[in-house]
JSON list of C-alpha atoms in Angstrom, two decimals:
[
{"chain": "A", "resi": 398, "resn": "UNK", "atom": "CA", "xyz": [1.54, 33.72, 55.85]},
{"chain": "A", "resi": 399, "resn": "UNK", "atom": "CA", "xyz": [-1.71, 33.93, 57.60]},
{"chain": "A", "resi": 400, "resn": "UNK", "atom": "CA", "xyz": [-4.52, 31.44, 57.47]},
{"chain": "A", "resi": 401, "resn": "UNK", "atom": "CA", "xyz": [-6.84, 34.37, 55.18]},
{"chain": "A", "resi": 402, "resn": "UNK", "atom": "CA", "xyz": [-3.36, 34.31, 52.44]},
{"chain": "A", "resi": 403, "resn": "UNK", "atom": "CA", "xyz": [-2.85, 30.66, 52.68]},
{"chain": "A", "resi": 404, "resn": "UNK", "atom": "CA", "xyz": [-3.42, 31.10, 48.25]},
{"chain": "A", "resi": 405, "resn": "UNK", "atom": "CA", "xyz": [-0.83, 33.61, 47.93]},
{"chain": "A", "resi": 406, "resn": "UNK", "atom": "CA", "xyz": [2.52, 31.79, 49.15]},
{"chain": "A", "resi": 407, "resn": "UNK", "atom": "CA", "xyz": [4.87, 34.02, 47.12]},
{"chain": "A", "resi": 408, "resn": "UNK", "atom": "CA", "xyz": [7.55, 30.78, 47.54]},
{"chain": "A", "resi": 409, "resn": "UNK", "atom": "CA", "xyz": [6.67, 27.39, 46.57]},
{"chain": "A", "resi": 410, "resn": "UNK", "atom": "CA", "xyz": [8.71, 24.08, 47.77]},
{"chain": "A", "resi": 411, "resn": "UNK", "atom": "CA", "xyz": [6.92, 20.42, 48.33]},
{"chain": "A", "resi": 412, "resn": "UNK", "atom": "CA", "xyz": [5.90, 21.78, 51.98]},
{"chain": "A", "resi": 413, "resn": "UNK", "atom": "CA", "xyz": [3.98, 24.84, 50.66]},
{"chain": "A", "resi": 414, "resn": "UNK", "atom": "CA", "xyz": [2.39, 22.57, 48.56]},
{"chain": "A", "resi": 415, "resn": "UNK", "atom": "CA", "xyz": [1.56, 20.25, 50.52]},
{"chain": "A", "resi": 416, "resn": "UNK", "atom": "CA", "xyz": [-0.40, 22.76, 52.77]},
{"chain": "A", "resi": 417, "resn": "UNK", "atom": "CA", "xyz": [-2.02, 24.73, 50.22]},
{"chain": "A", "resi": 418, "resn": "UNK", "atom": "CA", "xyz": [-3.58, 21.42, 49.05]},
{"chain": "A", "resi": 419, "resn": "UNK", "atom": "CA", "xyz": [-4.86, 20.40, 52.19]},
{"chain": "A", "resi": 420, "resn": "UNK", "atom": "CA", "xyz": [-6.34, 23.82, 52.33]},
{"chain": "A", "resi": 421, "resn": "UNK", "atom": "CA", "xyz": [-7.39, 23.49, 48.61]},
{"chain": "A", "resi": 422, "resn": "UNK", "atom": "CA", "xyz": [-9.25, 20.27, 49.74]},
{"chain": "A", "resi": 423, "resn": "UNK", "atom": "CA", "xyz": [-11.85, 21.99, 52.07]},
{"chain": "A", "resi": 424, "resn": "UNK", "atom": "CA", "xyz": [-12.31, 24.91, 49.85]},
{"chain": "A", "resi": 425, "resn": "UNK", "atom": "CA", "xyz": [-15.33, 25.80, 48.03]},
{"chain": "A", "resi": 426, "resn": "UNK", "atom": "CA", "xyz": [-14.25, 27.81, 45.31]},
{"chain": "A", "resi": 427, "resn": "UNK", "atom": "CA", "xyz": [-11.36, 26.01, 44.37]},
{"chain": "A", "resi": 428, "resn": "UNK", "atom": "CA", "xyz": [-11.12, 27.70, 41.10]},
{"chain": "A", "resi": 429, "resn": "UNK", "atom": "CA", "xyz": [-10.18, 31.02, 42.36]},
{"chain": "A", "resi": 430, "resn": "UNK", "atom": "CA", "xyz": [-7.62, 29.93, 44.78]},
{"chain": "A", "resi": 431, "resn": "UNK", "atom": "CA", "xyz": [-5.65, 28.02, 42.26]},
{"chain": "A", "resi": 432, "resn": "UNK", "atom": "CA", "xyz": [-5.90, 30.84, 40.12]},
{"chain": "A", "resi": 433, "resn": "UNK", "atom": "CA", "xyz": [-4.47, 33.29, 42.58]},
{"chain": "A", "resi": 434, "resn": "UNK", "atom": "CA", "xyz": [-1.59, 31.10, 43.50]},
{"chain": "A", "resi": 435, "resn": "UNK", "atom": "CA", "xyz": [-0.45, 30.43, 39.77]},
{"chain": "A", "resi": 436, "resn": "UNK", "atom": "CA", "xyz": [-0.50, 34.37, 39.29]},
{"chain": "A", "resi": 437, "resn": "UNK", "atom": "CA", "xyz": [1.53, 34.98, 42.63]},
{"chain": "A", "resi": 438, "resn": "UNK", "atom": "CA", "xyz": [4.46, 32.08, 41.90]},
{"chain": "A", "resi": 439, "resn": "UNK", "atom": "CA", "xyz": [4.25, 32.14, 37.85]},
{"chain": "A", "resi": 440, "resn": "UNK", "atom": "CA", "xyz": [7.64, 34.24, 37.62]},
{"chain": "A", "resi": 441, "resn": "UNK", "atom": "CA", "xyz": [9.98, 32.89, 40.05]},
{"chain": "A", "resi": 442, "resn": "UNK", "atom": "CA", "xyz": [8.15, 29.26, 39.75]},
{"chain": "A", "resi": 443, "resn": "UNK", "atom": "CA", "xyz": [6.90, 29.28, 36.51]},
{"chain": "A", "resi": 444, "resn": "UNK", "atom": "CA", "xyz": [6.86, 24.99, 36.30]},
{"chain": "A", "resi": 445, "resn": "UNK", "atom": "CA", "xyz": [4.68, 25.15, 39.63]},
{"chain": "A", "resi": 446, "resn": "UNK", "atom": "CA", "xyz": [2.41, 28.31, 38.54]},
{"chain": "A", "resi": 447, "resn": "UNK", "atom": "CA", "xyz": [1.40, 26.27, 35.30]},
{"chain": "A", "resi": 448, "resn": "UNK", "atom": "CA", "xyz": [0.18, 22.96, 37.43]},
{"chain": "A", "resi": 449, "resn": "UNK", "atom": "CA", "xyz": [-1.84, 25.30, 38.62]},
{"chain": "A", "resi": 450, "resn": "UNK", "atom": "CA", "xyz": [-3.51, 26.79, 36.51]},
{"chain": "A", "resi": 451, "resn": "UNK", "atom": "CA", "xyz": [-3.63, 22.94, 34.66]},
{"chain": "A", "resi": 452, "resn": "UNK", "atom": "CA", "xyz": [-6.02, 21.77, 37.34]},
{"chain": "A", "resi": 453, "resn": "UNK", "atom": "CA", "xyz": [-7.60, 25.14, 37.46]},
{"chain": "A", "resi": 454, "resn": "UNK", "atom": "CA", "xyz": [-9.09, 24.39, 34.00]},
{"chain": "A", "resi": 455, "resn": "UNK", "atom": "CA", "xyz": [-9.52, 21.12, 34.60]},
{"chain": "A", "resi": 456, "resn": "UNK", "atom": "CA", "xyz": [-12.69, 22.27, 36.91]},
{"chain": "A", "resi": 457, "resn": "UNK", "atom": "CA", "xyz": [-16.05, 23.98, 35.92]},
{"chain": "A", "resi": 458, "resn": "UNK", "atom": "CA", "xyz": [-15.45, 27.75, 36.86]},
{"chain": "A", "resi": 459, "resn": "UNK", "atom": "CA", "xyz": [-14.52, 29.19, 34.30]},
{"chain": "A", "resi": 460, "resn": "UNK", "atom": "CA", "xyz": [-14.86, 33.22, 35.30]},
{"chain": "A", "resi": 461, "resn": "UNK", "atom": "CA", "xyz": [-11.63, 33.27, 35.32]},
{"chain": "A", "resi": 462, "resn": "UNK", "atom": "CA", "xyz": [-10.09, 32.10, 31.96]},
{"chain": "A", "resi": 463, "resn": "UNK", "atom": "CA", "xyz": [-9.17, 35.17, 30.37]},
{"chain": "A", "resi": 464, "resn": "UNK", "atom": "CA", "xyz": [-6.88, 36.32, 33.45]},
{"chain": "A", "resi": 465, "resn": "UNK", "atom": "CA", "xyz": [-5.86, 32.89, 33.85]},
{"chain": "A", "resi": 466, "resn": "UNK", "atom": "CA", "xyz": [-4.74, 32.47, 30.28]},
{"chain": "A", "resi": 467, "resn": "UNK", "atom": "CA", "xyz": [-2.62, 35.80, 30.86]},
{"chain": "A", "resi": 468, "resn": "UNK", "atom": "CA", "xyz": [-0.89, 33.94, 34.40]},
{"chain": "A", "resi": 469, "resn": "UNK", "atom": "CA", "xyz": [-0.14, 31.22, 32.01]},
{"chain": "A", "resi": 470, "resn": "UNK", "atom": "CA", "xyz": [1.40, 33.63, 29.78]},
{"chain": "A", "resi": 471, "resn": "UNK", "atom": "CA", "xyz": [3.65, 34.90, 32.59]},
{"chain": "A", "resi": 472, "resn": "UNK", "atom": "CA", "xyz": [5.01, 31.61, 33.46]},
{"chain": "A", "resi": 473, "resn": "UNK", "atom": "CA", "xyz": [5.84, 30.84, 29.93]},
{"chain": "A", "resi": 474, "resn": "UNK", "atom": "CA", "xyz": [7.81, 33.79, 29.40]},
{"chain": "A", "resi": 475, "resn": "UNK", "atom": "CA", "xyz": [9.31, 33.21, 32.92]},
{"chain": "A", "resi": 476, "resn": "UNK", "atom": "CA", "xyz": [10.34, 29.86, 30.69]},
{"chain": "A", "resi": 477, "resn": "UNK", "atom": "CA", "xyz": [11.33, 31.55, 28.17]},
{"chain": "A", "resi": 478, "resn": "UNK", "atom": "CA", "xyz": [8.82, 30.14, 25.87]},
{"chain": "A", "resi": 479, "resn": "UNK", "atom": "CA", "xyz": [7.55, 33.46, 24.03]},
{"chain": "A", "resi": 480, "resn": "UNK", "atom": "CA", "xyz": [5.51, 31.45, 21.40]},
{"chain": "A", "resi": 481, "resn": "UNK", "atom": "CA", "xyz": [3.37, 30.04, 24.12]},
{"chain": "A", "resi": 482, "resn": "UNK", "atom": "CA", "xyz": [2.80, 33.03, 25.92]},
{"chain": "A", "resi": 483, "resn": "UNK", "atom": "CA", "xyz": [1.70, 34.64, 23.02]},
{"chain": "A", "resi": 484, "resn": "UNK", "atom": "CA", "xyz": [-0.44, 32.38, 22.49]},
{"chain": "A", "resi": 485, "resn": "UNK", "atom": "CA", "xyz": [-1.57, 32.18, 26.20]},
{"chain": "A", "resi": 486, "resn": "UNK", "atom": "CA", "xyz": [-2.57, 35.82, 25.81]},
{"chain": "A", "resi": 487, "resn": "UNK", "atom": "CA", "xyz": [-4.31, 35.68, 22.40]},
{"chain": "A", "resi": 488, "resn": "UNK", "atom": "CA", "xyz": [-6.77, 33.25, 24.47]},
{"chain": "A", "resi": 489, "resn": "UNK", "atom": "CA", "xyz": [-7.06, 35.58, 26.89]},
{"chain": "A", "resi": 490, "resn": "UNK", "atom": "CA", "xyz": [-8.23, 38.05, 24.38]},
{"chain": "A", "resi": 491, "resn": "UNK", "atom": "CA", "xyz": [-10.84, 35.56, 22.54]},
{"chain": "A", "resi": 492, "resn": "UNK", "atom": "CA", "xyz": [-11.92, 35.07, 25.67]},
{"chain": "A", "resi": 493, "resn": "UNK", "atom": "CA", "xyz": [-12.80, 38.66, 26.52]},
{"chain": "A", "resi": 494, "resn": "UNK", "atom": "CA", "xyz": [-14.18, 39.12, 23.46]},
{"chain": "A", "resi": 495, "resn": "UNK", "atom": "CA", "xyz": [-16.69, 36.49, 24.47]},
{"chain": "A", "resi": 496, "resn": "UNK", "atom": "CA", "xyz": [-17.14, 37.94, 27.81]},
{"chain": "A", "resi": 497, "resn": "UNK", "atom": "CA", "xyz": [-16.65, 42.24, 27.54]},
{"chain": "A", "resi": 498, "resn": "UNK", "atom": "CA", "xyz": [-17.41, 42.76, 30.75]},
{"chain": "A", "resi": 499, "resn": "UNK", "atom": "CA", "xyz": [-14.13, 40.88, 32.16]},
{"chain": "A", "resi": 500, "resn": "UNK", "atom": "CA", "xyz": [-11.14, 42.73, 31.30]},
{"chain": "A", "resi": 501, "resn": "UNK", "atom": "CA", "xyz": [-7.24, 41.85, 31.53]},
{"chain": "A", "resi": 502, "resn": "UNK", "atom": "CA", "xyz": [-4.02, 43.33, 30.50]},
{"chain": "A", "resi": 503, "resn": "UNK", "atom": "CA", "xyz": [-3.84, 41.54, 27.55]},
{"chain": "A", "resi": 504, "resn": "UNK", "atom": "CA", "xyz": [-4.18, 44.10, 24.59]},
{"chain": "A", "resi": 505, "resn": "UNK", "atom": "CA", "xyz": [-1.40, 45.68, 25.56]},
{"chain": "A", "resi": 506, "resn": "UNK", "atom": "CA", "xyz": [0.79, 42.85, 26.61]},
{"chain": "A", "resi": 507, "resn": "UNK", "atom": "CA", "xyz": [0.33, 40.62, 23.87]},
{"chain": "A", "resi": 508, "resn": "UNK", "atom": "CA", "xyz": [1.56, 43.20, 21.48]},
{"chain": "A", "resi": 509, "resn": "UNK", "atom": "CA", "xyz": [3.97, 44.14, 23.67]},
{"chain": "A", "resi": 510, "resn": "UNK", "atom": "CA", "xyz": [5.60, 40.92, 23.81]},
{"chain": "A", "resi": 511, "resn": "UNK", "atom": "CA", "xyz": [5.82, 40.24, 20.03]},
{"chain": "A", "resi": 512, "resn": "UNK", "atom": "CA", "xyz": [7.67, 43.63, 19.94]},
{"chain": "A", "resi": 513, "resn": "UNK", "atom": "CA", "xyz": [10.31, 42.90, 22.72]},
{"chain": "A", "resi": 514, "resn": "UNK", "atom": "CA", "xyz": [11.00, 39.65, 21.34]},
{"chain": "A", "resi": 515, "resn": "UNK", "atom": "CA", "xyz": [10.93, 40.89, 17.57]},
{"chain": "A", "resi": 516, "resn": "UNK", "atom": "CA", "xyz": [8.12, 38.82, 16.01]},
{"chain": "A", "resi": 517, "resn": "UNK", "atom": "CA", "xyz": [8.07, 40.94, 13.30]},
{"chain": "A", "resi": 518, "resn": "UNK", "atom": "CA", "xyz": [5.67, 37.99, 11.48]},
{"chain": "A", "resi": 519, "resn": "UNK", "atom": "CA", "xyz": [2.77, 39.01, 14.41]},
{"chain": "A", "resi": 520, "resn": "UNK", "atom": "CA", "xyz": [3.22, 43.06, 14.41]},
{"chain": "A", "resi": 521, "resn": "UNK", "atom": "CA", "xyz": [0.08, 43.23, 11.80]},
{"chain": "A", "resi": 522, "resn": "UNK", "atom": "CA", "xyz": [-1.82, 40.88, 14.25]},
{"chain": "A", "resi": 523, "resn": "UNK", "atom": "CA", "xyz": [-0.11, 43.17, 17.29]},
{"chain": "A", "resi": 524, "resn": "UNK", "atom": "CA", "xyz": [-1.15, 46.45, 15.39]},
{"chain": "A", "resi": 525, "resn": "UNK", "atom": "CA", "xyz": [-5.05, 45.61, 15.14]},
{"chain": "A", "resi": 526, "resn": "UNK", "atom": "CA", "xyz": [-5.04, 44.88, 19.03]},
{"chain": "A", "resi": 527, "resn": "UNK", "atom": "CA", "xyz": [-3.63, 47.98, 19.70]},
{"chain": "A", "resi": 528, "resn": "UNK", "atom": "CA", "xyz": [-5.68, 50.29, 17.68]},
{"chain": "A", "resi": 529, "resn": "UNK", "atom": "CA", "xyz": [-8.72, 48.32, 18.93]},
{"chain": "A", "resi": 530, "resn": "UNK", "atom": "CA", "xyz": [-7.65, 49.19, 22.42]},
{"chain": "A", "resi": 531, "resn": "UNK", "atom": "CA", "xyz": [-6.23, 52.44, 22.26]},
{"chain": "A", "resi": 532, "resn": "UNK", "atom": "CA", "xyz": [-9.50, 53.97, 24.67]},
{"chain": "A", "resi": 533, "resn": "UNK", "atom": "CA", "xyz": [-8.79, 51.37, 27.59]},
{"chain": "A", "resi": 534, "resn": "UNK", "atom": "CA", "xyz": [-5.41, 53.33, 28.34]},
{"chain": "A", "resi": 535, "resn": "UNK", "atom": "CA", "xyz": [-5.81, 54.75, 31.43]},
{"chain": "A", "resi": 536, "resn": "UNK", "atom": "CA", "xyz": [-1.92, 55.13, 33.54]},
{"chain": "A", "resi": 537, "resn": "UNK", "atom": "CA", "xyz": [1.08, 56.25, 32.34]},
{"chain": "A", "resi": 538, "resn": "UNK", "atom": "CA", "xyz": [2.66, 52.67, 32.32]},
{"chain": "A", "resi": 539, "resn": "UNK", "atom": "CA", "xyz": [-0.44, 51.92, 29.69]},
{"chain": "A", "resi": 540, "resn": "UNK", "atom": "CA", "xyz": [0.21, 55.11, 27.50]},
{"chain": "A", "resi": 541, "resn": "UNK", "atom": "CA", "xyz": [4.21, 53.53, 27.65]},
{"chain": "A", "resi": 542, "resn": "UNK", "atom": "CA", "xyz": [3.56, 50.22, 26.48]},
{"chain": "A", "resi": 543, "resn": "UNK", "atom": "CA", "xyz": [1.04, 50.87, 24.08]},
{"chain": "A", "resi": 544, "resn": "UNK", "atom": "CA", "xyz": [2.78, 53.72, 21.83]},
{"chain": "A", "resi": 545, "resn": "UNK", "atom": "CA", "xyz": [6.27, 52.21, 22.62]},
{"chain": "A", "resi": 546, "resn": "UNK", "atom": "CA", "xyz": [4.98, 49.58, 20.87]},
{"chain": "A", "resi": 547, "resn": "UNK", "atom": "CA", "xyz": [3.20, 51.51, 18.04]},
{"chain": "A", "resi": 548, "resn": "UNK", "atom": "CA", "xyz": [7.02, 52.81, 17.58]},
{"chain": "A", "resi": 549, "resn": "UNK", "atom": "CA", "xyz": [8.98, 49.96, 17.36]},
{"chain": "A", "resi": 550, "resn": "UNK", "atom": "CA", "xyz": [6.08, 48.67, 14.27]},
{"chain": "A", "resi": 551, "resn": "UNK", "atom": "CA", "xyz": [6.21, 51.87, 13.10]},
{"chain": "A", "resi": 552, "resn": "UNK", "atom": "CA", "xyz": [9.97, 51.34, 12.81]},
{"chain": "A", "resi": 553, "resn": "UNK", "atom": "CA", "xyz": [10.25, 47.85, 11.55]},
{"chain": "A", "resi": 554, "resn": "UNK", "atom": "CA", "xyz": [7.74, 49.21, 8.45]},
{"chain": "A", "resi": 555, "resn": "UNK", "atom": "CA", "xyz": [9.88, 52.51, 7.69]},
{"chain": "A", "resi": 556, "resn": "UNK", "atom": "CA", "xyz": [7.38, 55.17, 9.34]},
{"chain": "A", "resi": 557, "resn": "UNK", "atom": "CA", "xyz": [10.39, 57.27, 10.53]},
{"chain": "A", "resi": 558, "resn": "UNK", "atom": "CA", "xyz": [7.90, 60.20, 11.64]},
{"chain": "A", "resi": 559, "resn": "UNK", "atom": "CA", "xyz": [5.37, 58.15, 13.09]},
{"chain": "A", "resi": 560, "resn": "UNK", "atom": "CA", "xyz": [7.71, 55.82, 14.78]},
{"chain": "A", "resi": 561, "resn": "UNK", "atom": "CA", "xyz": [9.34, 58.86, 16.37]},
{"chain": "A", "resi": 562, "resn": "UNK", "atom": "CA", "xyz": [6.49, 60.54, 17.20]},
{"chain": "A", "resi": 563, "resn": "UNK", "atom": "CA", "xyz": [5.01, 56.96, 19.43]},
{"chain": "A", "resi": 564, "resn": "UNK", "atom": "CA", "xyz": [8.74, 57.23, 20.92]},
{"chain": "A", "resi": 565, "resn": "UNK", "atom": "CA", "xyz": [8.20, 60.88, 21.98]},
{"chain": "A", "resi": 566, "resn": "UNK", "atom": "CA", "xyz": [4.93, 60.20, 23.77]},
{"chain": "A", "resi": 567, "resn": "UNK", "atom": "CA", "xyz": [6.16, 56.67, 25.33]},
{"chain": "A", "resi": 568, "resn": "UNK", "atom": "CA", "xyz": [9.44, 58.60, 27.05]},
{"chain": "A", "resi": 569, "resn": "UNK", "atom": "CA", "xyz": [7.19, 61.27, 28.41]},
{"chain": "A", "resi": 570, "resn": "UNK", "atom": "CA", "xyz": [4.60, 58.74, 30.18]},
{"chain": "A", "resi": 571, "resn": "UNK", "atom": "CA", "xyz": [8.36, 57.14, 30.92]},
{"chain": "A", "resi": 572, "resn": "UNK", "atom": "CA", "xyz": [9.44, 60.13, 32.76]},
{"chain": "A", "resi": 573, "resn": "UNK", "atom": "CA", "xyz": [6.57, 60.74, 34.92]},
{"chain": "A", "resi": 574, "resn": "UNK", "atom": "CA", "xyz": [7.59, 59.89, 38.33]},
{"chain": "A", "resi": 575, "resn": "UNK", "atom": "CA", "xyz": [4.48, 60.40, 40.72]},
{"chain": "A", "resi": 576, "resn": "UNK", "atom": "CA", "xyz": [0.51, 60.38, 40.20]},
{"chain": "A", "resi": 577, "resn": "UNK", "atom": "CA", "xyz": [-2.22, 62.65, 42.03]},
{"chain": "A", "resi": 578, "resn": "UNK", "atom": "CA", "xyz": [-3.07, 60.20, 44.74]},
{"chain": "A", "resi": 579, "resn": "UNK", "atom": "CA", "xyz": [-3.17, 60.57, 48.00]},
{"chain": "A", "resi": 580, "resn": "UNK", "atom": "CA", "xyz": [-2.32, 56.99, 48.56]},
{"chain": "A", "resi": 581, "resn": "UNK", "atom": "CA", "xyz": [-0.68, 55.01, 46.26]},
{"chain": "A", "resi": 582, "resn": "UNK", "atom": "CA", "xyz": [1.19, 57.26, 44.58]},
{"chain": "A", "resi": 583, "resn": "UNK", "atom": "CA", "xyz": [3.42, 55.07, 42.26]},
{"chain": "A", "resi": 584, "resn": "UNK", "atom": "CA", "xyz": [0.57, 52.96, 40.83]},
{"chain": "A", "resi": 585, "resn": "UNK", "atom": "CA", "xyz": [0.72, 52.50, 36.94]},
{"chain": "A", "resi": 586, "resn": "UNK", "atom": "CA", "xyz": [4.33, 53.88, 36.83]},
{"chain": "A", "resi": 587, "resn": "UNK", "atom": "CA", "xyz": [7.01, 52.76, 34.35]},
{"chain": "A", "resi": 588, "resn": "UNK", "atom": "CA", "xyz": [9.36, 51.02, 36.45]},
{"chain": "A", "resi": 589, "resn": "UNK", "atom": "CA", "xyz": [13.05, 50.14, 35.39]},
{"chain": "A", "resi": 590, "resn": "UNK", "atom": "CA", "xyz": [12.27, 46.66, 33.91]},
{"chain": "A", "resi": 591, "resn": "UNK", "atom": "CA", "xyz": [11.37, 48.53, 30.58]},
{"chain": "A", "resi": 592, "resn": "UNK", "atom": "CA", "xyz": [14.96, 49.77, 30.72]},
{"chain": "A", "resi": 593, "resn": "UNK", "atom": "CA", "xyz": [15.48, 47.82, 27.49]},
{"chain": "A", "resi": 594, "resn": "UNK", "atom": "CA", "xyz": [12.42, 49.14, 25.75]},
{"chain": "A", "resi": 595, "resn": "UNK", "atom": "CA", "xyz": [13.18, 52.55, 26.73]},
{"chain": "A", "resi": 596, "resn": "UNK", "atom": "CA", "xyz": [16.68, 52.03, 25.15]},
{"chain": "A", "resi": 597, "resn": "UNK", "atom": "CA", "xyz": [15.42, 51.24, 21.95]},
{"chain": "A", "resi": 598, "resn": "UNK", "atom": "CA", "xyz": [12.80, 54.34, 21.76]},
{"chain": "A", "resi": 599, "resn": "UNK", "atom": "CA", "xyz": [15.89, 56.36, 22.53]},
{"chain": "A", "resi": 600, "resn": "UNK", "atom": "CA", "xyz": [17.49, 55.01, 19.59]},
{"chain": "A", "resi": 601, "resn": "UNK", "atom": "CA", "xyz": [14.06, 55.62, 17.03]},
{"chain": "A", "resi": 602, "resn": "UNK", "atom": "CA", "xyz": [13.61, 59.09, 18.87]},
{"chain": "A", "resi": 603, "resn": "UNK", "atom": "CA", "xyz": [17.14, 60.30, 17.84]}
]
């Protein structure tokens, strides 16, 4: 880890921590480094990640909430605490709506996560988000997530046609395997962790 990435330790033990707060001490914007280390540890050390971002609100920044609230999310589904990440990332969402101009991945993971975890009590709530946001979709993992979702609602509510016709257009943006870039050519891809997701569109498709 170089002295420039010293806020992006992608392990975490009491010696890590120990230097990352020394360098934390001299910092300016303390705010963004806390931040940044919460989002790179909040799956594999979820408990760490949300200490974090704890003291990260505790402070006066606050440019950062909405992505911050989505980190948080992260680490409690890393927890498996769904409520509280979906709850995590409807803040995120109030917050944008406060502040436009700062943008996270929130409308599309918030419904996304009451799908996968079958909170069929929030897919109204999950349905407004996503209609709200349909123009922000922009790479094929977006178009995925966003009308695999509008098929598994569709589903629950007994839209057999629309709910097969979200599944359609979620396993093509599924099955598209390389963009027009020069470099970077697997940005926004589906990658295999929606294996479970793309199991169940399967199953609405048919």
């Amino acid at each position: 880890m170089s002295n420039e990435d010293w806020y992006r330790n992608k392990e975490w033990s009491k010696e890590v921590e120990a230097q990352f707060f020394a360098k934390l001490k001299r910092a300016r914007r303390k705010e963004q480094y806390l931040r940044i280390q919460a989002s790179t540890i909040a799956r594999n050390n979820p408990d760490a990640a949300l200490m974090l971002l704890e003291q990260y609100f505790s402070l006066d920044d606050d440019f950062d909430h909405a992505q911050a609230y989505c980190d948080m999310a992260s680490a409690f589904l890393a927890k498996g605490e769904v409520q509280k990440a979906v709850q995590s990332y409807g803040k995120a969402l109030e917050r944008e709506a406060e502040f436009p101009k700062l943008k996270t991945d929130a409308y599309i993971l918030y419904p996304l996560t009451i799908v996968e975890n079958k909170l069929s009590n929030l897919y109204q709530s999950a349905n407004e988000i996503l209609d709200a946001h349909q123009d922000r979709l922009m790479f094929p993992i977006d178009y995925f997530r966003w009308h695999a979702a509008k098929a598994i609602i569709a589903a629950h509510s007994g839209e057999e046609e629309l709910a097969s016709s979200h599944a359609t257009s979620a396993l093509e943006a599924a099955q598209i395997k390389q963009l027009g870039f020069r470099f970077h050519q697997n940005l926004g891809l589906v990658g295999k962790e929606f294996k479970g997701v793309v199991d169940e569109l399967r199953a609405i498709h048919a």
